[in-house]
Amino acid sequence: MPRPSAGVLGAAAVLLGTGTSLAGIVWDVQWHVDVGPDTFFTLSHLMLYSGSAIAGLAALAMVLRATFAQRAGRTADPAEGGRTVRVLKFDAPLGYLIAGAGAAMFLLYGLMDLWWHTVYGFDADLGSPPHVALFSSITVTMVGSVIVFGYARDRRWGRIGLVVSLPILMTFSPLMLNALAELPAPFDIEIVSAAFFCTLSMLLAAGITGRPAYAIRVAAVLGAMQLALWFFAPWASHSYASMVNLPLRDGLGDAPPELPSATPMFLLVAAAVGAGVLAYGRRAGMSMRLLPQLAGAVGGLVLAFSLDLQVPLVGNGPLAAPGTLVADALAGLLFGALAGFLAWRFAGLLRGESRKPIAIVVPGPAVQGGLA
Amino acid sequence: MAGFLLAALVAVLGAAVPAHADGAMSGADVTVAQSLGDRELTVVLRRVASLPGPLHVDVLAHAGSPAGTLRLGALPSAAGAPSSASLTLPGTPGPVPAVLRVDSAGPWELTIDDGQRLARIPFVVHAQSMSPAERWVYGGFVAAGLSLAAALVVALAARSGWWTALPGAGVVAGVAVAVTAALLSASQPLPPAPGEDLDATVVNAADPYAGMPRGAAFSRPPVTLTVQRQPVVAGAPATVRLRVTDAATGLPADDLVVHDGGLMHLMVVSPSDRLWHLHPIRTAPGSYEVTFTPDAAGTYAVTAEVARRGGGVQMLRAAGGFTATGRTQDRKAEPLTVRSTGTIDGVGVQVAMADPVAGTPVTLRARIGDEADLQPWLGMLGHLIVAGPTPEGDPVWLHAHAMDDATAMHDMEGMDGMAAMVPMPGVLGATLPDETVAAYGPAVGFTVTFPLPGRYRIWLQAEKDYRIITVPITADVRPAPEAAPGLPQIGRVTPERARTGTRDVTVTLTGRDGRPATAPQIQVQAVLPTMGHASPVITGIPRGRGRYAVPGVPLMAAGGWQLRVTAPGSEPLTIPLTVTD
């Protein structure tokens, strides 16, 4: 068995960090729901903070590796953190630079969070400014991880990493998007923003790899992750509560686990529809300037509508009023189209072909147009 | 950085004590029973979550409390702005909410005014505080974040990559400090609680770690209870005023803390053998008063249970009690005997207890009503007040709390076919819900030891339909058979550490002469002194070489337990047993 390259190790370490952060936050949110405010630094907080520390250290190591190589006169492998950007004296791998900056930001915002809790108490809202800053910082690290794998799309590990790092980002996204919930909008902003973000993420996978099927793979991994976290969250919070001898809250019903129940359950449907539109549109010879928006619109519509259905299905509340359902679906359609547009632009950036629309590979007669 | 890490380790490991789970530090809910005029109220002060912020107060009136309006106030003792609110009691039992406002940490008083009298309940508003361990955690992570940012800049700017090692090491050290402190933060000892262990001040309520005394003793001298002499007439409402003074200085003792859901539990026994279990209101520092209607002329016995700040519940007896004039009560309420049934306030009650012998633990089991609808009162399923031997002026007073249903059910003689029990956590140590949850019983059990022979008066109290059912019982306690006190023995228990639950243990007894004990059986009782709880007696079976198997020892809560072992022909032994969760 060949020795794994430093590129794999660095990318895997950042992914481990973001995965740790995700598990930590899922556990922590459930802990606050099931047990109550923290009276000490909990293990879930430690996991959350350690995740950023792991990702940050790994990113730092990879940036150092790149700059050491340049000092020695070598050029870095573009698959190791990808395209480099000139910062100060050296070219730094973009993905690791972003991941590292996000991790450093997260650890620093911990201080702001501490101050906020001292002033406003331990029951502060999930959407408090330092929380939004912390969640955004984690998101930045997760985006860095996606960029790292996106640049390594030619390697098998790069594509595997992509279909894992994107679902991590998607599972985490409701926390960050929660900050938008207070904005006035004629539709359910949390549902539509989740539809937008998930459409963007799965089409990004299709765009980066040039294969629509990757949207489906991302959705499948997300589903598996949701299932695992569904059981992990209550188990972790209950067993930790019994370990440190704290009682569960009175009157805990059979509410579904907080964060996993916010993950779209019907993403596979949306992904299949979106990927289908991409594949068949391409085969039918449609322009790639329009196709991503179309796929995004259809995916966004399915997602917004299915997320509305998911609320009563998991027992999080009643079905929204018909007017809201229509508004959500329409907004999902529009924001889905925007997500499709952006996904293709972002994918183009990662592929270094921002000027030219990305072609896609579909099985069948149209294969020759592909970019395998 | 390495020095920091070491310092953190030493500081935190130096005093590793199990975490307290009651969370008094962050301010738990406080429940205080108040006998305000002719109303019996349970006042719940909810945890203050933020400062300035709302103080949610629930006032729960018991059955029979008249409708009316109460004026509530939050009054700072040191710093802050007062606030007030009023609430209307509907005349039916149940909780009524009110919201007050508190704006600074420190000692406060909740005032309840019914138009005629003012109850002043002291409470402490705690600020959010952070333990030193948590400061190390956040400090470590922030240092790691700063170092990480610096390391990224240095990596991209420095001529030599080795310069990165400096901030890079900072990241590693910061993370190491933070992780270490985080893992230790749960096991760090809590500082003395302001209001519980120490007098609350604005400073220690804001940060209990500030100037935390180490190894200080918190215990205070006992207090003296006196009843103010004033005319009391049977048949008319009477106000009894009580003073609590420090037994050393004679100053008013204004540091009573809430224990068992009350500032002061007052037991008044009338010449007609009726018991009142009241919760006098605090009207001024060290001054308490309570209103009740005496039923007969004669001398009333008065005892009070209080806990002084710094720890330790004490039972106070007001010498001489007080005397009521007026009509005499000819008919005494007919108490139940130790094996009988009766009807109290329309509720069927069954009582069963083996014939008691002085000095021997005995379990009294009762069944109140037919359904599992008893409500926890003062944090317990039931209270047992014992006074006796009566002709000798009641030298002995006891106050036992109910064991859990399972223990109460345990071989309840002559009372088979009980209704199915709702599963509940052991009463001890577990968090019982508040009294709005009517889901317990109908069986309750108490294990007590009558120290002296003679006639005892017993009152069993439990709550049903927001009404306190008081069951009077008399018991004649036989003298213990004369037995030559034997030599003490040496006792060991295995395991010496047990987990909570019903456990089988082995007791090994050795005589002073080194020979294993040969008694055909031993009697064992599990006692949790901090809770004042004693289990029913369990018989240990000999297993040879002085070993006795003791099956099914109910160890319901974590803590320092004792096994009280009695073997024929030797003095009773107390063997400590540590119980962990």
CSV table of C-alpha atoms in Angstrom, one decimal, chain A residues 37-43 45-46 49-50 52-53 55-57 59-60 63-64 67-68 71 85 87-93 96-97 99-101 103-105 107-111 113-114 117-123 240 242 244-247 250, chain B residues 19-23 26 47 49-52 128-131 134-135 137-139 141-149 151-162 164-165 167-168 171-172 175 178-179 181-183 185-186 431 433-434 558 581:
chain,number,residue,atom,x,y,z
A,37,PRO,CA,-27.7,25.9,30.7
A,38,ASP,CA,-24.0,25.1,31.2
A,39,THR,CA,-22.6,25.3,34.7
A,40,PHE,CA,-19.1,24.3,33.6
A,41,PHE,CA,-17.2,23.8,30.3
A,42,THR,CA,-19.0,20.8,28.9
A,43,LEU,CA,-17.4,18.0,26.8
A,45,HIS,CA,-18.1,22.6,24.0
A,46,LEU,CA,-14.7,21.0,24.2
A,49,TYR,CA,-13.6,24.1,20.2
A,50,SER,CA,-11.2,21.2,19.6
A,52,SER,CA,-11.5,24.3,15.2
A,53,ALA,CA,-8.1,23.7,16.9
A,55,ALA,CA,-8.6,22.1,11.6
A,56,GLY,CA,-6.5,25.2,12.4
A,57,LEU,CA,-3.3,23.3,13.2
A,59,ALA,CA,-4.2,24.2,7.9
A,60,LEU,CA,-1.2,25.9,9.5
A,63,VAL,CA,0.5,26.4,4.7
A,64,LEU,CA,3.9,26.0,6.3
A,67,THR,CA,5.9,28.1,2.1
A,68,PHE,CA,8.8,25.8,3.0
A,71,ARG,CA,11.8,28.8,0.1
A,85,VAL,CA,-2.8,33.1,-3.7
A,87,VAL,CA,-0.1,36.8,0.4
A,88,LEU,CA,2.7,38.9,1.8
A,89,LYS,CA,5.8,37.2,0.5
A,90,PHE,CA,4.6,33.7,-0.4
A,91,ASP,CA,2.0,31.9,-2.3
A,92,ALA,CA,-0.4,30.2,0.1
A,93,PRO,CA,-2.8,27.4,-0.7
A,96,TYR,CA,-5.9,25.9,3.9
A,97,LEU,CA,-5.5,29.7,4.3
A,99,ALA,CA,-9.7,27.1,6.8
A,100,GLY,CA,-6.9,28.3,9.1
A,101,ALA,CA,-8.3,31.9,9.2
A,103,ALA,CA,-10.3,28.4,12.8
A,104,ALA,CA,-8.3,31.4,14.3
A,105,MET,CA,-11.4,33.5,14.0
A,107,LEU,CA,-11.0,30.7,18.8
A,108,LEU,CA,-10.9,34.5,19.1
A,109,TYR,CA,-14.7,34.9,19.0
A,110,GLY,CA,-14.8,32.5,22.0
A,111,LEU,CA,-13.6,35.5,24.0
A,113,ASP,CA,-18.9,34.8,23.5
A,114,LEU,CA,-17.6,34.6,27.0
A,117,HIS,CA,-22.6,35.4,28.4
A,118,THR,CA,-21.1,37.3,31.3
A,119,VAL,CA,-23.3,40.2,30.5
A,120,TYR,CA,-26.5,38.5,29.3
A,121,GLY,CA,-26.4,35.2,31.1
A,122,PHE,CA,-26.0,31.6,30.1
A,123,ASP,CA,-29.4,31.4,28.5
A,240,TYR,CA,-23.3,12.8,29.4
A,242,SER,CA,-26.1,10.9,33.6
A,244,VAL,CA,-22.0,14.3,35.3
A,245,ASN,CA,-25.1,13.6,37.4
A,246,LEU,CA,-27.4,16.4,36.0
A,247,PRO,CA,-31.1,15.8,35.6
A,250,ASP,CA,-38.8,18.4,33.2
B,19,ALA,CA,-19.0,18.3,41.2
B,20,HIS,CA,-22.1,19.5,43.0
B,21,ALA,CA,-25.0,18.9,40.7
B,22,ASP,CA,-27.6,21.1,42.5
B,23,GLY,CA,-26.4,24.1,40.6
B,26,SER,CA,-26.0,29.5,38.9
B,47,ARG,CA,-33.9,31.0,38.8
B,49,ALA,CA,-31.4,33.9,34.2
B,50,SER,CA,-30.0,37.3,33.4
B,51,LEU,CA,-29.3,40.6,35.1
B,52,PRO,CA,-31.1,43.0,35.0
B,128,GLN,CA,-23.3,34.6,36.1
B,129,SER,CA,-19.9,33.7,37.2
B,130,MET,CA,-17.1,31.7,35.7
B,131,SER,CA,-14.9,29.3,37.5
B,134,GLU,CA,-13.3,28.0,32.7
B,135,ARG,CA,-11.2,31.1,32.5
B,137,VAL,CA,-10.3,27.1,29.0
B,138,TYR,CA,-11.3,30.3,27.2
B,139,GLY,CA,-7.9,31.9,27.8
B,141,PHE,CA,-8.4,28.8,23.3
B,142,VAL,CA,-8.1,32.5,22.7
B,143,ALA,CA,-4.3,32.3,23.0
B,144,ALA,CA,-4.4,29.4,20.5
B,145,GLY,CA,-6.5,31.5,18.1
B,146,LEU,CA,-4.2,34.5,18.4
B,147,SER,CA,-1.1,32.3,18.0
B,148,LEU,CA,-2.7,30.5,15.0
B,149,ALA,CA,-3.4,33.8,13.3
B,151,ALA,CA,1.6,31.7,12.9
B,152,LEU,CA,-0.2,32.0,9.5
B,153,VAL,CA,1.1,35.5,9.1
B,154,VAL,CA,4.6,34.5,10.1
B,155,ALA,CA,4.5,31.5,7.8
B,156,LEU,CA,3.7,33.8,4.9
B,157,ALA,CA,6.0,36.6,5.7
B,158,ALA,CA,9.1,35.4,7.5
B,159,ARG,CA,12.3,34.8,5.6
B,160,SER,CA,12.9,31.6,7.5
B,161,GLY,CA,10.0,29.2,8.1
B,162,TRP,CA,11.4,28.3,11.5
B,164,THR,CA,6.7,30.0,12.7
B,165,ALA,CA,7.7,27.5,15.4
B,167,PRO,CA,3.6,31.1,17.4
B,168,GLY,CA,3.0,27.5,16.4
B,171,VAL,CA,-1.1,27.3,19.4
B,172,VAL,CA,-0.2,23.8,20.8
B,175,VAL,CA,-4.9,24.1,23.1
B,178,ALA,CA,-7.7,24.7,27.3
B,179,VAL,CA,-8.3,21.0,26.9
B,181,ALA,CA,-8.8,22.9,32.1
B,182,ALA,CA,-12.0,21.9,30.2
B,183,LEU,CA,-11.7,18.3,31.3
B,185,SER,CA,-13.8,22.0,35.0
B,186,ALA,CA,-16.5,19.5,35.8
B,431,THR,CA,-35.3,15.6,42.0
B,433,PRO,CA,-41.3,17.2,40.7
B,434,ASP,CA,-43.1,20.1,42.4
B,558,ALA,CA,-24.9,8.9,46.2
B,581,ASP,CA,-23.6,7.2,40.9
